[in-house]
Coordinates of C-alpha atoms in Angstrom, one line a residue:
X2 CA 0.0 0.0 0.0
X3 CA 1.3 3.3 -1.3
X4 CA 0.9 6.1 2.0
X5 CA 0.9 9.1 -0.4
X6 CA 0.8 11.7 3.3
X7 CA 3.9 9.7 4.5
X8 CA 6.3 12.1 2.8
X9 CA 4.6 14.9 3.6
X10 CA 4.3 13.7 7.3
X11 CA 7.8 13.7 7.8
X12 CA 8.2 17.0 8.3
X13 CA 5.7 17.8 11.1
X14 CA 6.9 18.0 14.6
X15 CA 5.7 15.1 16.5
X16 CA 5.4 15.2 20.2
X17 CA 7.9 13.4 21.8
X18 CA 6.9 11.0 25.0
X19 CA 7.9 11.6 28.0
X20 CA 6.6 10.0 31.5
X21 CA 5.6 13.2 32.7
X22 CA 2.8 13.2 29.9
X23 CA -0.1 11.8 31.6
X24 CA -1.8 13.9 34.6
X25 CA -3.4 10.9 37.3
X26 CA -6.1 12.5 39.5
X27 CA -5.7 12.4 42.9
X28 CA -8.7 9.7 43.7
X29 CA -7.9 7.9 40.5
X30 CA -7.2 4.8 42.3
X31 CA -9.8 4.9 44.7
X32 CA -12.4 5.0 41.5
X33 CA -10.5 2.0 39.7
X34 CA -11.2 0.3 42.8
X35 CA -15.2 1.1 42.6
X36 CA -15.4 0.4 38.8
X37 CA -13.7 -3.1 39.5
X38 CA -16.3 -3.7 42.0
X39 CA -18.9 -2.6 40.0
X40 CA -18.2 -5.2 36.9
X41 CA -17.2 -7.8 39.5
X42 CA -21.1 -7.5 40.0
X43 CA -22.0 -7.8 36.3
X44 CA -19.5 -10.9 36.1
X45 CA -21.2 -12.8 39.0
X46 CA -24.7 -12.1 37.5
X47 CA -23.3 -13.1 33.8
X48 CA -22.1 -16.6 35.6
X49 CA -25.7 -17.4 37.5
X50 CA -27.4 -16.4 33.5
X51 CA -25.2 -18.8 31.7
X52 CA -23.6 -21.0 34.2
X53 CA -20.5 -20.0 32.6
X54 CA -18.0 -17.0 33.3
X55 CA -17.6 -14.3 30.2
X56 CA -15.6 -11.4 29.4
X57 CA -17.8 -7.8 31.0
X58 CA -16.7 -6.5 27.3
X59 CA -16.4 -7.9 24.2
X60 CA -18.1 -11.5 25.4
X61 CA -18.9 -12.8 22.3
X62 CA -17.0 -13.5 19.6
X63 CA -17.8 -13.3 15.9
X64 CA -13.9 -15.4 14.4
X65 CA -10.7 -16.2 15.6
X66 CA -8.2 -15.9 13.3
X67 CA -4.2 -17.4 12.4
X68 CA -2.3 -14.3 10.8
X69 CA 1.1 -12.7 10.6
X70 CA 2.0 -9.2 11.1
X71 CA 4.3 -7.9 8.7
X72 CA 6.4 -4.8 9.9
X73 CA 7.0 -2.3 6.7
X74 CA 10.8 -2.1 5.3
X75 CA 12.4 1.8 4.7
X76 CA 10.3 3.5 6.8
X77 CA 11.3 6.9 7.8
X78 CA 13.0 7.5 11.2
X79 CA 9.5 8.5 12.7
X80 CA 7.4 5.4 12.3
X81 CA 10.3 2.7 13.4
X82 CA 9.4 2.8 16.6
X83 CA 8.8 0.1 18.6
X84 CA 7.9 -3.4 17.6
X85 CA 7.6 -2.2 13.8
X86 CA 11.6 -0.4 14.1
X87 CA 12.8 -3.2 11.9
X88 CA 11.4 -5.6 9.2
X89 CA 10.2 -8.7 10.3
X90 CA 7.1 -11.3 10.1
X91 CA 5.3 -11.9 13.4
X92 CA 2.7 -15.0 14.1
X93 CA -0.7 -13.6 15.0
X94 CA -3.8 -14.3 16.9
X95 CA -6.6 -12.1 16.2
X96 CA -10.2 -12.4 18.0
X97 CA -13.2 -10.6 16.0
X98 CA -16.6 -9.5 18.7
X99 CA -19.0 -7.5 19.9
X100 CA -18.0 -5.0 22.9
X101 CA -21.2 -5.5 25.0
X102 CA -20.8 -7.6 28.0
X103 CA -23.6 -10.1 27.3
X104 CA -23.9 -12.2 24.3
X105 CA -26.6 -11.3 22.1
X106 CA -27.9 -11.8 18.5
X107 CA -25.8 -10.3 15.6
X108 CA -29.2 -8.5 14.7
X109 CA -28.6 -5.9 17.6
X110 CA -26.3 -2.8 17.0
X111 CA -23.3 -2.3 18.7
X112 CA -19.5 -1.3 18.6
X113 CA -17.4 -4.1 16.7
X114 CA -13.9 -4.8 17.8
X115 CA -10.9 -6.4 17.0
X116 CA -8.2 -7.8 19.5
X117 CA -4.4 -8.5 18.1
X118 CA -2.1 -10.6 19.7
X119 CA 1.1 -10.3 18.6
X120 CA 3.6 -12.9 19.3
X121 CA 7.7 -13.3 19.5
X122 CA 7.9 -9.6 20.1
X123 CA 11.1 -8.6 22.4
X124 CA 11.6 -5.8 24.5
X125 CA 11.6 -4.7 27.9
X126 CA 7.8 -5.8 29.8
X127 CA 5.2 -3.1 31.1
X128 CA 4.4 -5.2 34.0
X129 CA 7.0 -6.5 35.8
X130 CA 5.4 -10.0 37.0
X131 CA 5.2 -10.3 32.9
X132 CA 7.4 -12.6 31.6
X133 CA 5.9 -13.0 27.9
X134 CA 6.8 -12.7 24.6
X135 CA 3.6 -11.1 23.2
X136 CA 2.2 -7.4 22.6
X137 CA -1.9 -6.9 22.4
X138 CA -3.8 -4.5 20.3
X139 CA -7.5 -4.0 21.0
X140 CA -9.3 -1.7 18.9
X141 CA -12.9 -1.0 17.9
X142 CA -14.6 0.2 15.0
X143 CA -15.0 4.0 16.7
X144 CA -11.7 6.7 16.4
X145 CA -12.7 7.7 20.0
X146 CA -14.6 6.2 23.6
X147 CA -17.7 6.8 24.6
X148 CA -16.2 8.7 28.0
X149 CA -13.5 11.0 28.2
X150 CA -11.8 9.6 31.3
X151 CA -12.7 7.7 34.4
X152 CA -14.9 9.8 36.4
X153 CA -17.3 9.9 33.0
X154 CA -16.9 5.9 32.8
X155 CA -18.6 5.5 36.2
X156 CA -21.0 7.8 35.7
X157 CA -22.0 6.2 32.5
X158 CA -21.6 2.5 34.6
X159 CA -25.7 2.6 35.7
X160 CA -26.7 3.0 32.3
X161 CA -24.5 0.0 30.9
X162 CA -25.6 -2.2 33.8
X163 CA -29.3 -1.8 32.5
X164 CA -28.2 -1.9 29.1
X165 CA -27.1 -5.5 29.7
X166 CA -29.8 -6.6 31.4
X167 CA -32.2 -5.7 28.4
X168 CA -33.1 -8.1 26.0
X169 CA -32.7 -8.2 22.3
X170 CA -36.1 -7.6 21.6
X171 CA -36.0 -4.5 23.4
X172 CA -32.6 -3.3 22.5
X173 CA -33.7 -3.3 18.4
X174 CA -36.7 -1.2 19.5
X175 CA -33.8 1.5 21.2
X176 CA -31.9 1.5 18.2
X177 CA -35.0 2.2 15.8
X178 CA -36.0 4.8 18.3
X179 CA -31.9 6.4 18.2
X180 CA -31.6 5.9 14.5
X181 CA -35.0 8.0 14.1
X182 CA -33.7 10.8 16.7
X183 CA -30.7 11.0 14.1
X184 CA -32.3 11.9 11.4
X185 CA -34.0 14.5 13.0
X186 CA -33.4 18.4 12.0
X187 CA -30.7 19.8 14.0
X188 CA -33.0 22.1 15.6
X189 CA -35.1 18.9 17.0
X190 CA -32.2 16.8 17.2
X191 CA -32.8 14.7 20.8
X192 CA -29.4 14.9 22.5
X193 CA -28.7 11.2 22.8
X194 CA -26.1 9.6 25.4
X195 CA -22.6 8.7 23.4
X196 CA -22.9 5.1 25.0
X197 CA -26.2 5.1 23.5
X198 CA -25.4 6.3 20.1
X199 CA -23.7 3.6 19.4
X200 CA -26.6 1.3 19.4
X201 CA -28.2 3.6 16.3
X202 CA -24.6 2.8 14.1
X203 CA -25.4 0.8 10.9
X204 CA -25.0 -3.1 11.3
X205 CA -22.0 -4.1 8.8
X206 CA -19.5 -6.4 8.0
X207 CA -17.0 -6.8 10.0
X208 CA -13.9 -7.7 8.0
X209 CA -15.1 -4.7 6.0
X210 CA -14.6 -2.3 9.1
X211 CA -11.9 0.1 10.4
X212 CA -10.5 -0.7 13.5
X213 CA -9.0 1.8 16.0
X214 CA -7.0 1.7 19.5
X215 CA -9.5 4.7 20.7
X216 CA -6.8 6.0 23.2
X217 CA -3.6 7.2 23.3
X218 CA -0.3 5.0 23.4
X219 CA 3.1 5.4 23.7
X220 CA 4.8 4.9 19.8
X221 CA 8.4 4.7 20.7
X222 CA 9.7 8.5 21.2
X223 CA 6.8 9.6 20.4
X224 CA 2.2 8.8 21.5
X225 CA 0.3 7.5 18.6
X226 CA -3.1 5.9 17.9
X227 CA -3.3 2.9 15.8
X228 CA -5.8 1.3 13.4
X229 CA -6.7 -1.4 11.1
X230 CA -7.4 -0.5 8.1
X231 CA -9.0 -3.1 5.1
X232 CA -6.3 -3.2 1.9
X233 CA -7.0 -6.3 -0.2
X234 CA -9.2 -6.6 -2.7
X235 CA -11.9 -8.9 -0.9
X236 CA -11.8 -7.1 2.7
X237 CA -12.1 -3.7 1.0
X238 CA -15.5 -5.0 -0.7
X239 CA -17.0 -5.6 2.7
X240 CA -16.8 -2.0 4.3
X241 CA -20.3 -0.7 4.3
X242 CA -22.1 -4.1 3.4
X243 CA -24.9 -4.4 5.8
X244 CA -25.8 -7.5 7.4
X245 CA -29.5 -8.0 6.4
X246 CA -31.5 -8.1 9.4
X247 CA -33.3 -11.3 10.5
X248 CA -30.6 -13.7 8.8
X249 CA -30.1 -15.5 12.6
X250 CA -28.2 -14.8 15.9
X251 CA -24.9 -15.7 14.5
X252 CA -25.1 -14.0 11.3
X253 CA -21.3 -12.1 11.9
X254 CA -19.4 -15.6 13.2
X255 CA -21.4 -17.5 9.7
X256 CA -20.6 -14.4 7.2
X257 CA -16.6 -14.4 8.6
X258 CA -16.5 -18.4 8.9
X259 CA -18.0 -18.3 4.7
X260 CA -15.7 -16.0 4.0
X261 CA -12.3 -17.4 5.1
X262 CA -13.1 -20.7 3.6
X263 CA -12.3 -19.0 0.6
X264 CA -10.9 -16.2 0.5
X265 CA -7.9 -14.3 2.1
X266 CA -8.0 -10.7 3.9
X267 CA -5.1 -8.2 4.3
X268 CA -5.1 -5.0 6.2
X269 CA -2.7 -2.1 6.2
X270 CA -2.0 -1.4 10.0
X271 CA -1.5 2.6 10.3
X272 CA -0.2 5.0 12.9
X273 CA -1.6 8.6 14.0
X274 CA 1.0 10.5 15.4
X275 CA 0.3 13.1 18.3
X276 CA 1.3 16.6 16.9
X277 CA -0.6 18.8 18.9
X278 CA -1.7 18.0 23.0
X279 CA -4.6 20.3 22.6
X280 CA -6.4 18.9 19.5
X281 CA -4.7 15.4 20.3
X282 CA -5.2 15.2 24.3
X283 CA -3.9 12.2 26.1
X284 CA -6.3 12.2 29.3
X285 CA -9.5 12.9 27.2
X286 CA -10.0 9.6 25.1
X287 CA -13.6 11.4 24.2
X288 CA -12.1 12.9 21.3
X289 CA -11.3 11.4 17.8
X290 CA -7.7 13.3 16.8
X291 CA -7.7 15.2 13.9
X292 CA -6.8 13.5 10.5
X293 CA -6.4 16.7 8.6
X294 CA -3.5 17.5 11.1
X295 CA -2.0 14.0 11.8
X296 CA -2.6 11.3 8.7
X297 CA -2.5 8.2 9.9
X298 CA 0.4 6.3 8.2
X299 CA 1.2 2.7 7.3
X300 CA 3.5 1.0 9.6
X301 CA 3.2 -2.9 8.6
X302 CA 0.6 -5.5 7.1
X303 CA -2.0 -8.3 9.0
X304 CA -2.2 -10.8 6.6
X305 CA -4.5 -13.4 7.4
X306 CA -4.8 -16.9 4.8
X307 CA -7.8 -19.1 4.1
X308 CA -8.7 -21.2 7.7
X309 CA -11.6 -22.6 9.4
X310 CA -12.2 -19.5 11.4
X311 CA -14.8 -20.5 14.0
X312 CA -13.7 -24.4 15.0
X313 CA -15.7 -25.3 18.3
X314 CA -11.6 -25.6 19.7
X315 CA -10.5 -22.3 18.5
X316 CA -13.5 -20.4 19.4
X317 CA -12.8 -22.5 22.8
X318 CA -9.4 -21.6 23.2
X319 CA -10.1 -18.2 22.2
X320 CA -12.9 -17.3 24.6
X321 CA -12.3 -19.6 27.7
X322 CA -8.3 -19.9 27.6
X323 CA -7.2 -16.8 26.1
X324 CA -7.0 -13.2 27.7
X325 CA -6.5 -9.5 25.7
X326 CA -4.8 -6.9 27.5
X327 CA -3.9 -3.4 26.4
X328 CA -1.0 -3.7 29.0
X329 CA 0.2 -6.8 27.8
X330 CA 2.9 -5.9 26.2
X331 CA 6.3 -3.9 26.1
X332 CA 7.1 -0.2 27.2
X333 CA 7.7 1.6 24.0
X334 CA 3.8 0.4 23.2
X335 CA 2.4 1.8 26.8
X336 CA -1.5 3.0 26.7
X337 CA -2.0 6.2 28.1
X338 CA -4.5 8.3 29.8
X339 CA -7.1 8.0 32.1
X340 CA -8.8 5.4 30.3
X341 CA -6.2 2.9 29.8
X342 CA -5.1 2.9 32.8
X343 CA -8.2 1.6 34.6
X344 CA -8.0 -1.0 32.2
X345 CA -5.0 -2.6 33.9
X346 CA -6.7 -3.9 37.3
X347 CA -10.5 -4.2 34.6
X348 CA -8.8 -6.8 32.4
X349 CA -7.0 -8.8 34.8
X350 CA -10.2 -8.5 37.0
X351 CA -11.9 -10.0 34.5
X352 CA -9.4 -12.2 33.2
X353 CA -9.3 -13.8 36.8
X354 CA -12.9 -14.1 37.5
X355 CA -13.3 -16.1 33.9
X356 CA -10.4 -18.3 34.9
X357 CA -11.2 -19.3 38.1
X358 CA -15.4 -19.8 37.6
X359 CA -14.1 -22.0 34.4
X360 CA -12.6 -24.3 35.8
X361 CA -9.8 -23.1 32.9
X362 CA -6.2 -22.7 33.3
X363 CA -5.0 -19.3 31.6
X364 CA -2.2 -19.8 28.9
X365 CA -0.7 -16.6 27.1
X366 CA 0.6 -18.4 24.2
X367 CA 4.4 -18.3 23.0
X368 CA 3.7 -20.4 19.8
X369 CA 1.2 -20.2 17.2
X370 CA 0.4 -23.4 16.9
X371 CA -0.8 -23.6 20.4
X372 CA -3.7 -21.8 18.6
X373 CA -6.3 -25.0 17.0
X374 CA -7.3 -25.5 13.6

């Protein structure tokens, strides 16, 4: 993929990281603790519904995918940073969902995501109990989050504990009701909650989506955003193809399964670096950063071949075994801000709970063929 704003880029000033970049409130830990309460909650009542533990975000899953990441060769001095400073050819495990934490039919709207697990990657650990070899990208088919920082995420929390306790039925008769209010004449326009907007989003493809980190991380010397961008042929057909409504509960896992048993997908994976702290802040993961003033540029290539993409043992594996962490990783990928860091105790929270009620022994793996066919 030719990145015609990558000469162009190379002359902006990019904002170099530096530790003192982030500005942690002085109860921030106090309200990580409450929020981690809070889902612990939504986990137990998740377990006594399905007599079995699942993710508080992203619980279902539409494919599970075998890949390689493929770091770009001659990139300029700005975008090797990191794990893509050098060419080279990385196994990958990628996990397609839905963020909600209860599993519902594919005919309800919602954010679509995308979790990358990088593997073989070296470099010093964020954590310092972490002894692997992996680095984790989770993104979602938005450019920003619903709230701009912690204190907004719990105060959103009451509304997304009802929201999960609604059923299907109900939640497609919120999204007509949102996707009407859109359409409305500014003048008229109902203000609708951002966590609800994204019920009203259209229902689409998702190997035809762009997929985005949503927050701030560190990029080597400098912050960056990163997303996943469709480039082959087949992947670029799907963005915008709407999944017809009343085609079953599992239409997204069946349409990605279909696909991959004939067809392969490539996607370019892009950076956005920070040039400006006001239009690009790093505590307010509210706002989407301006492309006009930071392009996002290529940086490597997810290649992903034809597979059986939704085996009872992968999807197993991938939902019982398997854990996605922002902050597993190394240090010159750190997340930033307000909202990534309450996803350090969130995940791991979460990641425990699902473990333990399972009966399932958590495995990061080092190997991709630990991953099954």
């Amino acid at each position: 993929m030719t990145d015609r704003t990558t000469t162009a880029a190379t002359t902006r000033n990019y904002v170099p990281y530096s530790d003192d970049l982030e500005q942690i409130g002085p109860r921030e830990e106090e309200q990580i603790e409450n929020v981690v309460a809070t889902l612990r909650k939504n986990n137990e009542w998740a377990f006594k519904k399905h007599n079995h533990a699942i993710r508080d975000a992203h619980a279902k899953s539409h494919g599970v995918l075998r890949g390689e990441l493929v770091t770009s060769a001659d990139l300029p001095e700005h975008l090797r940073q990191g794990l893509f400073a050098a060419p080279a050819t990385y196994p990958v495990i990628a996990r397609l969902s839905s963020t909600a934490g209860a599993i519902r039919s594919d005919n309800v709207r919602g954010v679509r995501a995308m979790a990358i697990k990088v593997l073989g990657v070296t470099g010093t650990r964020l954590l310092p109990e972490d002894h692997g070899t992996s680095q984790d990208f989770l993104l979602v088919n938005s450019p920003s989050f619903p709230s701009a920082d912690i204190r907004h995420y719990r105060r959103s929390m009451p509304l997304a504990w009802l929201l999960a306790r609604t059923p299907d039925s109900a939640m497609n008769v919120v999204s007509a009701v949102l996707r009407g209010a859109s359409k409305m004449p500014g003048p008229v326009r109902i203000p609708v909650p951002t966590v609800l907007s994204l019920f009203a989003r259209p229902n689409t493809h998702v190997l035809g989506e762009i997929y985005y980190t949503a927050a701030p991380l560190r990029f080597g010397k400098y912050i960056a955003q990163i997303r996943v961008a469709p480039l082959s042929d087949g992947a670029k057909a799907l963005t915008g193809q709407l999944v017809p409504s009343g085609t079953g509960d599992n239409v997204h896992r069946d349409t990605v399964v279909d696909f991959f048993r004939t067809n392969t997908a490539s996607y370019a994976v892009q950076a956005q670096l920070c040039t400006d702290l006001r239009t690009m802040p790093i505590e307010n993961a509210k706002v989407a950063w301006p492309q006009n003033e930071s392009p996002f540029q290529t940086v490597a290539t997810l290649n992903f071949p034809l597979q059986n993409a939704y085996s009872p043992a992968r999807s197993a594996y991938a939902d019982d075994v398997l854990a996605f962490n922002p902050w597993n990783g190394i240090t010159a990928h750190k997340p930033l801000g307000s909202i990534n860091r309450l996803k350090i105790k969130t995940y791991q929270a979460s990641s425990d709970f699902r473990h333990k009620m399972n009966k399932v022994e958590f495995s990061e793996p080092i190997n991709i063929s630990e991953l099954p066919d």
